[in-house]
mmCIF file of C-alpha atoms in Angstrom:
data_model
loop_
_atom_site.group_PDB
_atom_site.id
_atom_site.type_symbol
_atom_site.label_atom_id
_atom_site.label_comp_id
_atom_site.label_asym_id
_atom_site.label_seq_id
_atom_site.Cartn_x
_atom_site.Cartn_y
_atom_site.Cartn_z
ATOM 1 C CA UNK A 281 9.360 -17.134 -6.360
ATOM 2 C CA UNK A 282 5.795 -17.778 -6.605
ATOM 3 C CA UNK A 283 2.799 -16.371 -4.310
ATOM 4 C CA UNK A 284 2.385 -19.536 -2.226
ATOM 5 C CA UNK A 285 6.713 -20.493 -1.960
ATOM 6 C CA UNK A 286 6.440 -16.332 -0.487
ATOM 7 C CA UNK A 287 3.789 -17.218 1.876
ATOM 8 C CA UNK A 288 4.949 -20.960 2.573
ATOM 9 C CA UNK A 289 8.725 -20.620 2.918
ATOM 10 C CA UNK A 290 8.936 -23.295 -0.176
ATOM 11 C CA UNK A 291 9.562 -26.634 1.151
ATOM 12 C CA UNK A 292 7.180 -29.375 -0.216
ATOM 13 C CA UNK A 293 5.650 -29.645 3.168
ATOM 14 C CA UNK A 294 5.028 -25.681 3.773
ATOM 15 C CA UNK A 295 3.308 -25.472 0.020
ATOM 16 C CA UNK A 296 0.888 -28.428 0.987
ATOM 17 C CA UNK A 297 -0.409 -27.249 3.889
ATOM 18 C CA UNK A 298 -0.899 -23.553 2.567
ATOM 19 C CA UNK A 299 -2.734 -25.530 -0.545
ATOM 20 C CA UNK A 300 -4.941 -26.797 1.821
ATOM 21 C CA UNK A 301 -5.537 -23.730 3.586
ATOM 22 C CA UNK A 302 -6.148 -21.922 0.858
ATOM 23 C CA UNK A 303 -9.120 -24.406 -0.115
ATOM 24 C CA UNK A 304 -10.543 -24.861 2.608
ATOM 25 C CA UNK A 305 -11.083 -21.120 3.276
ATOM 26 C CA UNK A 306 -12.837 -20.736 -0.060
ATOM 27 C CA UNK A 307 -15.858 -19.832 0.491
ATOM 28 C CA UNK A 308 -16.885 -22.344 -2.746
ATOM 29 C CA UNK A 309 -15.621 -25.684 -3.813
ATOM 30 C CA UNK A 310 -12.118 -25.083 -5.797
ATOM 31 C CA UNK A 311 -11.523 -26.195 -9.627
ATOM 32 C CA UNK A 312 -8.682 -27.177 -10.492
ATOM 33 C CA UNK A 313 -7.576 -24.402 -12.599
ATOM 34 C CA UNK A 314 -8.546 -21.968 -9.813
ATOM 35 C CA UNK A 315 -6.112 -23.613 -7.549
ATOM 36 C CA UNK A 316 -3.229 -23.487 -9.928
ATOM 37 C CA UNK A 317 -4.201 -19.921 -10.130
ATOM 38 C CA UNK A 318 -4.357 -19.348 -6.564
ATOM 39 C CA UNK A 319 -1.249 -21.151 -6.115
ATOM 40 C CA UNK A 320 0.740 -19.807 -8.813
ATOM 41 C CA UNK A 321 2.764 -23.409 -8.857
ATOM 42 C CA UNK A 322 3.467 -25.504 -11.913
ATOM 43 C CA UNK A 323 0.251 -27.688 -12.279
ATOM 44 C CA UNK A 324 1.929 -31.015 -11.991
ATOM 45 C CA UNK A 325 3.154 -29.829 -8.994
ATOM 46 C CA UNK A 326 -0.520 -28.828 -7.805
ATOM 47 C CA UNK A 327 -1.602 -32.113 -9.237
ATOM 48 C CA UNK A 328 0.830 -34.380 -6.938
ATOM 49 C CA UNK A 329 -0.531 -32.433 -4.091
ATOM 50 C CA UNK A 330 -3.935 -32.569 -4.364
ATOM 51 C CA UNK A 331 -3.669 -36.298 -5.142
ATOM 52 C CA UNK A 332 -2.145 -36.966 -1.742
ATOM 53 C CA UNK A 333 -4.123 -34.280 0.364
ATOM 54 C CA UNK A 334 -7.431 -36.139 -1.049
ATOM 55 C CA UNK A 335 -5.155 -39.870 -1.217
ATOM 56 C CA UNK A 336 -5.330 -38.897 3.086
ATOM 57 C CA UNK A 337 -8.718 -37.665 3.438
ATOM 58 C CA UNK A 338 -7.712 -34.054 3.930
ATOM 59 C CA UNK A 339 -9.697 -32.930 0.847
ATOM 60 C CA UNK A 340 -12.660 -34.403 -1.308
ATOM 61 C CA UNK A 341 -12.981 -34.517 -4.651
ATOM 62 C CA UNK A 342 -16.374 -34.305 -6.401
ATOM 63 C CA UNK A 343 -16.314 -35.799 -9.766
ATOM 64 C CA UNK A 344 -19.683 -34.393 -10.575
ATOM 65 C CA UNK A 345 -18.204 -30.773 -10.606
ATOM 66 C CA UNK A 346 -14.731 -31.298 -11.262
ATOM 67 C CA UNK A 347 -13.858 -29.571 -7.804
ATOM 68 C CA UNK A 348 -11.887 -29.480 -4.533
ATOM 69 C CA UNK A 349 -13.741 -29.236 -0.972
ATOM 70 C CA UNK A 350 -12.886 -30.067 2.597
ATOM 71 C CA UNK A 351 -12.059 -33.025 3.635
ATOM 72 C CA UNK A 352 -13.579 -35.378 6.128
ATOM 73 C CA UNK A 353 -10.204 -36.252 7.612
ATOM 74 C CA UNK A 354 -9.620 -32.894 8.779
ATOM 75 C CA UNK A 355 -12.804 -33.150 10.920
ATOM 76 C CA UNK A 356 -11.644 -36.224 12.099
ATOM 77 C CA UNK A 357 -8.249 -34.837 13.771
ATOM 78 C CA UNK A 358 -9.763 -31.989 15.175
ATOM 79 C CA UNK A 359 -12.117 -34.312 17.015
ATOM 80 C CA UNK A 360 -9.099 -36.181 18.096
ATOM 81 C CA UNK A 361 -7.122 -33.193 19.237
ATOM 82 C CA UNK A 362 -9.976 -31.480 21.003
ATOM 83 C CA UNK A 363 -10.732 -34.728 22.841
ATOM 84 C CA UNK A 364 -7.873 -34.311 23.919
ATOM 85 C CA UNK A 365 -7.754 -31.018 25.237
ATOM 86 C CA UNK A 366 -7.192 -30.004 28.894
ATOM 87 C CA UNK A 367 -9.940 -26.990 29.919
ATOM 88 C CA UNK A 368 -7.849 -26.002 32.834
ATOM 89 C CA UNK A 369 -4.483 -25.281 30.316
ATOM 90 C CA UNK A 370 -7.140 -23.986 27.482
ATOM 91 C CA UNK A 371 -8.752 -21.971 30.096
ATOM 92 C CA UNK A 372 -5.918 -20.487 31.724
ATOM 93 C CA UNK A 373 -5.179 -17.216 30.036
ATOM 94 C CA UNK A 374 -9.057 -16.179 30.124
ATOM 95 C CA UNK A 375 -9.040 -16.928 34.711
ATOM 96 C CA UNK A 376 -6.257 -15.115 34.354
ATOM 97 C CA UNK A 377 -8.032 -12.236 32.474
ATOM 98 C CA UNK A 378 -11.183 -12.107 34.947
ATOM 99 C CA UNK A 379 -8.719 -12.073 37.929
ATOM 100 C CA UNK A 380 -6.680 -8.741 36.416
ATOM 101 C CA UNK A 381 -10.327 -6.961 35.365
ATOM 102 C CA UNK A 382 -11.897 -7.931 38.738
ATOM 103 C CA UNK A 383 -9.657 -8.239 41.543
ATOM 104 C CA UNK A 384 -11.756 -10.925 42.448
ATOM 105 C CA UNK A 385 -11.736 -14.930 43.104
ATOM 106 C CA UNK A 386 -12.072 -16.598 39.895
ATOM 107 C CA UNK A 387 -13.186 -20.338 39.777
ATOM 108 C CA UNK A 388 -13.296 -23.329 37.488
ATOM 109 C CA UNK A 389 -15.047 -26.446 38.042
ATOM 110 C CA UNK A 390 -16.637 -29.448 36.830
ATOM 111 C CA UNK A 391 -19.676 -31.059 38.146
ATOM 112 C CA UNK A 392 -19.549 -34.491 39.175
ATOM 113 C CA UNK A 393 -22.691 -36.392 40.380
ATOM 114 C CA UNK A 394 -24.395 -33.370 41.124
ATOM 115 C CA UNK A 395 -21.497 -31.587 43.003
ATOM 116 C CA UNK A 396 -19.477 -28.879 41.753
ATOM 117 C CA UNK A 397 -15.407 -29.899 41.868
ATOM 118 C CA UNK A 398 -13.009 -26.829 41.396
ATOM 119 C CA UNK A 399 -10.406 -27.670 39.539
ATOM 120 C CA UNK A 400 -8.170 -24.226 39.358
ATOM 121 C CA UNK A 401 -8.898 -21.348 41.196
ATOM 122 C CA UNK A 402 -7.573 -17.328 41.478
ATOM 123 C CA UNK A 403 -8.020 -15.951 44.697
ATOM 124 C CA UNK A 404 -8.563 -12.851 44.826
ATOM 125 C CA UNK A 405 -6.148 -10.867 47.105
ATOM 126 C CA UNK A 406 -8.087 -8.410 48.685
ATOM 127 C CA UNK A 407 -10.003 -8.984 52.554
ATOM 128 C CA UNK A 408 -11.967 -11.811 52.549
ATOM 129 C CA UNK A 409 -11.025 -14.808 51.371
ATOM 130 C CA UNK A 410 -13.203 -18.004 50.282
ATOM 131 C CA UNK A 411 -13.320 -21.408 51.377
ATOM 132 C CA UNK A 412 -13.072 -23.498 47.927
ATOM 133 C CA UNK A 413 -10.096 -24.512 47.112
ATOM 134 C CA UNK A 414 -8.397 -26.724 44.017
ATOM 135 C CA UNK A 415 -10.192 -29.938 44.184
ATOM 136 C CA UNK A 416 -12.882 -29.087 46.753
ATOM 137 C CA UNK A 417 -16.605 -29.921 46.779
ATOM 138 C CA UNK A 418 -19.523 -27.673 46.693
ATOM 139 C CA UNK A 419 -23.196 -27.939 46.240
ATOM 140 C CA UNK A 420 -24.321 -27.984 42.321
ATOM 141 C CA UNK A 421 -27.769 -26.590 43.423
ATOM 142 C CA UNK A 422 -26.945 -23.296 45.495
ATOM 143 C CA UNK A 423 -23.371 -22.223 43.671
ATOM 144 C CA UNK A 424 -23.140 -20.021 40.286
ATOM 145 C CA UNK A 425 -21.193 -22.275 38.823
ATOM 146 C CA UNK A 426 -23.185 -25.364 39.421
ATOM 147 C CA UNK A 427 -26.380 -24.348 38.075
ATOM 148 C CA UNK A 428 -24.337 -23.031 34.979
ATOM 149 C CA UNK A 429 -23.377 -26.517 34.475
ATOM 150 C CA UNK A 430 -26.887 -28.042 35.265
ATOM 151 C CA UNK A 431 -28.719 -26.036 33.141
ATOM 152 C CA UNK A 432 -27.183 -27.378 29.997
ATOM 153 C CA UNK A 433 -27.549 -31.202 30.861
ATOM 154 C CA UNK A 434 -29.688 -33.425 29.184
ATOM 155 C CA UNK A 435 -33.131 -34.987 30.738
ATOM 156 C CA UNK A 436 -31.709 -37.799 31.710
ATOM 157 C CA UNK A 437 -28.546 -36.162 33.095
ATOM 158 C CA UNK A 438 -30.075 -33.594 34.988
ATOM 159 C CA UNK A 439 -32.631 -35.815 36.622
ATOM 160 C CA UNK A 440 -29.407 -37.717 38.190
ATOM 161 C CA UNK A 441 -27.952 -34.720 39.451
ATOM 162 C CA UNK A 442 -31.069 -33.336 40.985
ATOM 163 C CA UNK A 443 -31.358 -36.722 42.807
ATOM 164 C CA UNK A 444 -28.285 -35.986 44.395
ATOM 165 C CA UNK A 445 -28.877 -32.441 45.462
ATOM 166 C CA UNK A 446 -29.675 -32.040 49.867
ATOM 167 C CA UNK A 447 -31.401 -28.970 49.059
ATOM 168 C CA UNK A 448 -29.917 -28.197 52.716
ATOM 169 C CA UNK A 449 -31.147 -24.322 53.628
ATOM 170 C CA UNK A 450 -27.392 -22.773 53.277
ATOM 171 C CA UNK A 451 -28.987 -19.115 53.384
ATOM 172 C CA UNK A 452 -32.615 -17.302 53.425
ATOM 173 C CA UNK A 453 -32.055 -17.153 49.389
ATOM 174 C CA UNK A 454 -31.167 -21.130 48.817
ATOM 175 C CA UNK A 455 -32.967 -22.829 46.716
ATOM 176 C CA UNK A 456 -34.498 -25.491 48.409
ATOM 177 C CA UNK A 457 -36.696 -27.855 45.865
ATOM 178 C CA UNK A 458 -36.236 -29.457 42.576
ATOM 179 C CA UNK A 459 -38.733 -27.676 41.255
ATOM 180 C CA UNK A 460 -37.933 -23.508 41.832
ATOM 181 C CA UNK A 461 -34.213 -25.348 41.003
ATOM 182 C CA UNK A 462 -35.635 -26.503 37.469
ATOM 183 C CA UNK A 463 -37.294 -22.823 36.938
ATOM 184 C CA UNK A 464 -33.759 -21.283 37.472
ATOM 185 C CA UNK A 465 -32.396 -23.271 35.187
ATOM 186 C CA UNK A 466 -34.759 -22.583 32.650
ATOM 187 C CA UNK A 467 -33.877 -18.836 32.329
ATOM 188 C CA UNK A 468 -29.894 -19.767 32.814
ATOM 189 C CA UNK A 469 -30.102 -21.701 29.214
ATOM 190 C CA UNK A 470 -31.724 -18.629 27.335
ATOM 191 C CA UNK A 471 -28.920 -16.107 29.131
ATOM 192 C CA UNK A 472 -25.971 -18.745 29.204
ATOM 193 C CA UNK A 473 -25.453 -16.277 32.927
ATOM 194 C CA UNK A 474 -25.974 -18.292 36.259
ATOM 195 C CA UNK A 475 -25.882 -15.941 39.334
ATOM 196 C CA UNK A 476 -25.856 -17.142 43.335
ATOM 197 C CA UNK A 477 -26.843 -13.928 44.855
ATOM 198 C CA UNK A 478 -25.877 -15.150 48.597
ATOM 199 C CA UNK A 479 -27.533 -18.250 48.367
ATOM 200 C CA UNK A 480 -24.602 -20.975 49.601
ATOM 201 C CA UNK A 481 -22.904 -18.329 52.040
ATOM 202 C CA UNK A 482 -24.345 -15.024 53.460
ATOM 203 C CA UNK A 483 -22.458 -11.905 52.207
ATOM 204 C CA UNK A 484 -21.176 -13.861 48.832
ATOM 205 C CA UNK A 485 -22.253 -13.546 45.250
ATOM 206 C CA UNK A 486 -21.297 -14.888 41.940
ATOM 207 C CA UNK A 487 -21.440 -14.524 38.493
ATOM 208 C CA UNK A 488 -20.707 -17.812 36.340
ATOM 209 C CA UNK A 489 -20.924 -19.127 32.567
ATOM 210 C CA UNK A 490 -20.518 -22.414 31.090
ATOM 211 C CA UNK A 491 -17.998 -24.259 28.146
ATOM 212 C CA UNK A 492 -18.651 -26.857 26.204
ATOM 213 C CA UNK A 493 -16.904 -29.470 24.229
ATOM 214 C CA UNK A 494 -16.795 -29.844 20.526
ATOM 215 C CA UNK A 495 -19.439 -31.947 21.117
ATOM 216 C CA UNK A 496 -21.931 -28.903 21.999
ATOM 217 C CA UNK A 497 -22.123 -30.482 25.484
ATOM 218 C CA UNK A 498 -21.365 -28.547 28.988
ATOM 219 C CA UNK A 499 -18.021 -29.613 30.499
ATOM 220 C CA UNK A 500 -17.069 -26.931 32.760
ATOM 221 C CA UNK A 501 -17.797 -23.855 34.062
ATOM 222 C CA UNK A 502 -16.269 -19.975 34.983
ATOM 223 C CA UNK A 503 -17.331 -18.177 37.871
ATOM 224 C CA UNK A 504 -16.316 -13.988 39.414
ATOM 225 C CA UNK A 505 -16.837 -14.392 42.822
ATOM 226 C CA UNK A 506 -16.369 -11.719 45.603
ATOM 227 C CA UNK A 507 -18.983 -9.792 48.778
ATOM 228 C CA UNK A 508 -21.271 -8.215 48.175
ATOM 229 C CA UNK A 509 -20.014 -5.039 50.693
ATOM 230 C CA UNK A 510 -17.719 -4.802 47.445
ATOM 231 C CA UNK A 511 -19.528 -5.237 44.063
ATOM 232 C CA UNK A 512 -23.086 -2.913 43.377
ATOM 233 C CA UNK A 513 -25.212 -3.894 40.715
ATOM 234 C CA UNK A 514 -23.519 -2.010 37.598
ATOM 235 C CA UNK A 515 -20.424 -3.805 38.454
ATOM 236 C CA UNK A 516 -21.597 -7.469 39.013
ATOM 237 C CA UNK A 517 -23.620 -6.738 35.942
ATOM 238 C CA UNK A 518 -20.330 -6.331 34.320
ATOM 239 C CA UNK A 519 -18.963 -9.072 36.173
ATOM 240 C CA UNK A 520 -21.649 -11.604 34.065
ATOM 241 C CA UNK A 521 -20.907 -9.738 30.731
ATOM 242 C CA UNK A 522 -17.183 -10.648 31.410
ATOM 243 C CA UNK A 523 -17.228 -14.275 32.663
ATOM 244 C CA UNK A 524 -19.719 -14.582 29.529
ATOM 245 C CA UNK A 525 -17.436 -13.814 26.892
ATOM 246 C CA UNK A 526 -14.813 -15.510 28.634
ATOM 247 C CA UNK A 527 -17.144 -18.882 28.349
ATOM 248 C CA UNK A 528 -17.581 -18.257 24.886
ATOM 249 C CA UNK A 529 -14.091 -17.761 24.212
ATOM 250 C CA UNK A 530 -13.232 -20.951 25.610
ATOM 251 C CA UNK A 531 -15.383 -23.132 24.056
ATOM 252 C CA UNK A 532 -14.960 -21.817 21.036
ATOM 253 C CA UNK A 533 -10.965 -23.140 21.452
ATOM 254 C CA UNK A 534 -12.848 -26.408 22.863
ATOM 255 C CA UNK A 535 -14.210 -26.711 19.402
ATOM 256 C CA UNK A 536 -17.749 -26.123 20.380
ATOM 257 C CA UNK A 537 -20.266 -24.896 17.379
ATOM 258 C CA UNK A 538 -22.694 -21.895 18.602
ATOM 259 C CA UNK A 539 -26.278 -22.727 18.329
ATOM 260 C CA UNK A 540 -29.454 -21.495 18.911
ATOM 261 C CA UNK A 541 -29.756 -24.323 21.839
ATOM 262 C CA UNK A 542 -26.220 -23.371 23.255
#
């Protein structure tokens, strides 16, 4: 039994697709002597593959070098499946994760004309509960999770949702002008961490991230949120390295490409 019938399982189907792995996690455009090699399959049998992997787009061939690369197909159906993703179901496991290593609510919303909308929520089960709940409204201007969102919109976008901010005095902290809101959400794009130290409800503080799409653009956002009688400063420090990574990890599943921008 060859290498790639061992790894594959040897049905026509299982050696295609492990032919395709194998060149598109070359680091280099494949030959076609180096995928025989690779392979260890007869080459007629390598040969009827690679004609119908390339035949569907799956993998190019590049006549000037005689070699095998990456097809544009493949980008294709990733764009279709991750369009088609759900960020609450991809999501799920990592709220989950927050809520076990905080003990604390865990949100996730959406922002929709400048409001935040929570679409799944943890709460956490110790004294003192919040008042979000699944498919609620809150304020995008004066909530963690809202400016996490904000900060990552275009010009044009953000300018809308700024228009539809009250700017209503919630707390002593609230923000309560476009322009110390713009300021905040200057520094929240170079950290990718949005905080609301008590600034929509006395006593409350969060610590919230943003996800993108595979599109690079911000769709959603995570948020730890819990008193501030509970959490000192090391810990809610902790709180924004942990909703970070869980951000990252989700839009990394979304499809989204890390950048210098996000």
């Amino acid at each position: 039994m060859t290498k790639l019938e061992q790894k594959s399982g040897g049905s026509s189907l299982d050696k295609a697709l492990s032919l395709l792995q194998e060149v598109c996690k070359a680091s280099t455009p494949l030959r076609f002597a180096e995928i025989v090699e690779k392979a260890q399959l007869p080459k007629a049998t390598v040969h009827r593959i690679l004609l119908s992997l390339v035949s569907k787009g799956l993998l190019r061939f590049d006549n000037s070098t005689q070699s095998y690369n990456s097809g544009y197909g493949l980008l294709e159906l990733a764009h279709n499946a991750w369009s088609r993703m759900d960020v609450r179901d991809v999501a799920a496991d990592q709220i989950r994760y927050l809520w076990n290593n905080t003990g604390e609510t865990v949100h996730l919303a959406v922002l929709d004309h400048g409001d935040v909308i929570y679409i799944d929520k943890l709460e956490s089960q110790k004294s003192l509960r919040l008042f979000s709940a699944v498919g609620s409204k809150g304020p995008g201007y004066c909530t963690g999770i809202g400016k996490a969102i904000m900060a990552f919109l275009t010009e044009e976008q953000l300018e809308e949702a700024i228009n539809e901010q009250s700017f209503i005095r919630h707390t002593p902290t609230t923000i309560t002008n476009a322009e110390a809101l713009k300021a905040e959400l200057l520094k929240i794009r170079e950290t990718k961490i949005s905080v609301d130290l008590e600034e929509h409800e006395e006593g409350i503080q969060c610590a919230a991230s943003v996800i993108f799409n595979h599109l690079n653009e911000p769709i959603a956002a995570l948020s730890i949120t819990a008193p501030k009688f509970r959490v000192d400063e090391a810990r809610f420090q902790h709180f924004q390295s942990l909703v970070k990574e869980a951000c990252l990890e989700v839009s990394t599943r979304m499809g989204a490409i890390a950048s210098d921008k996000h």
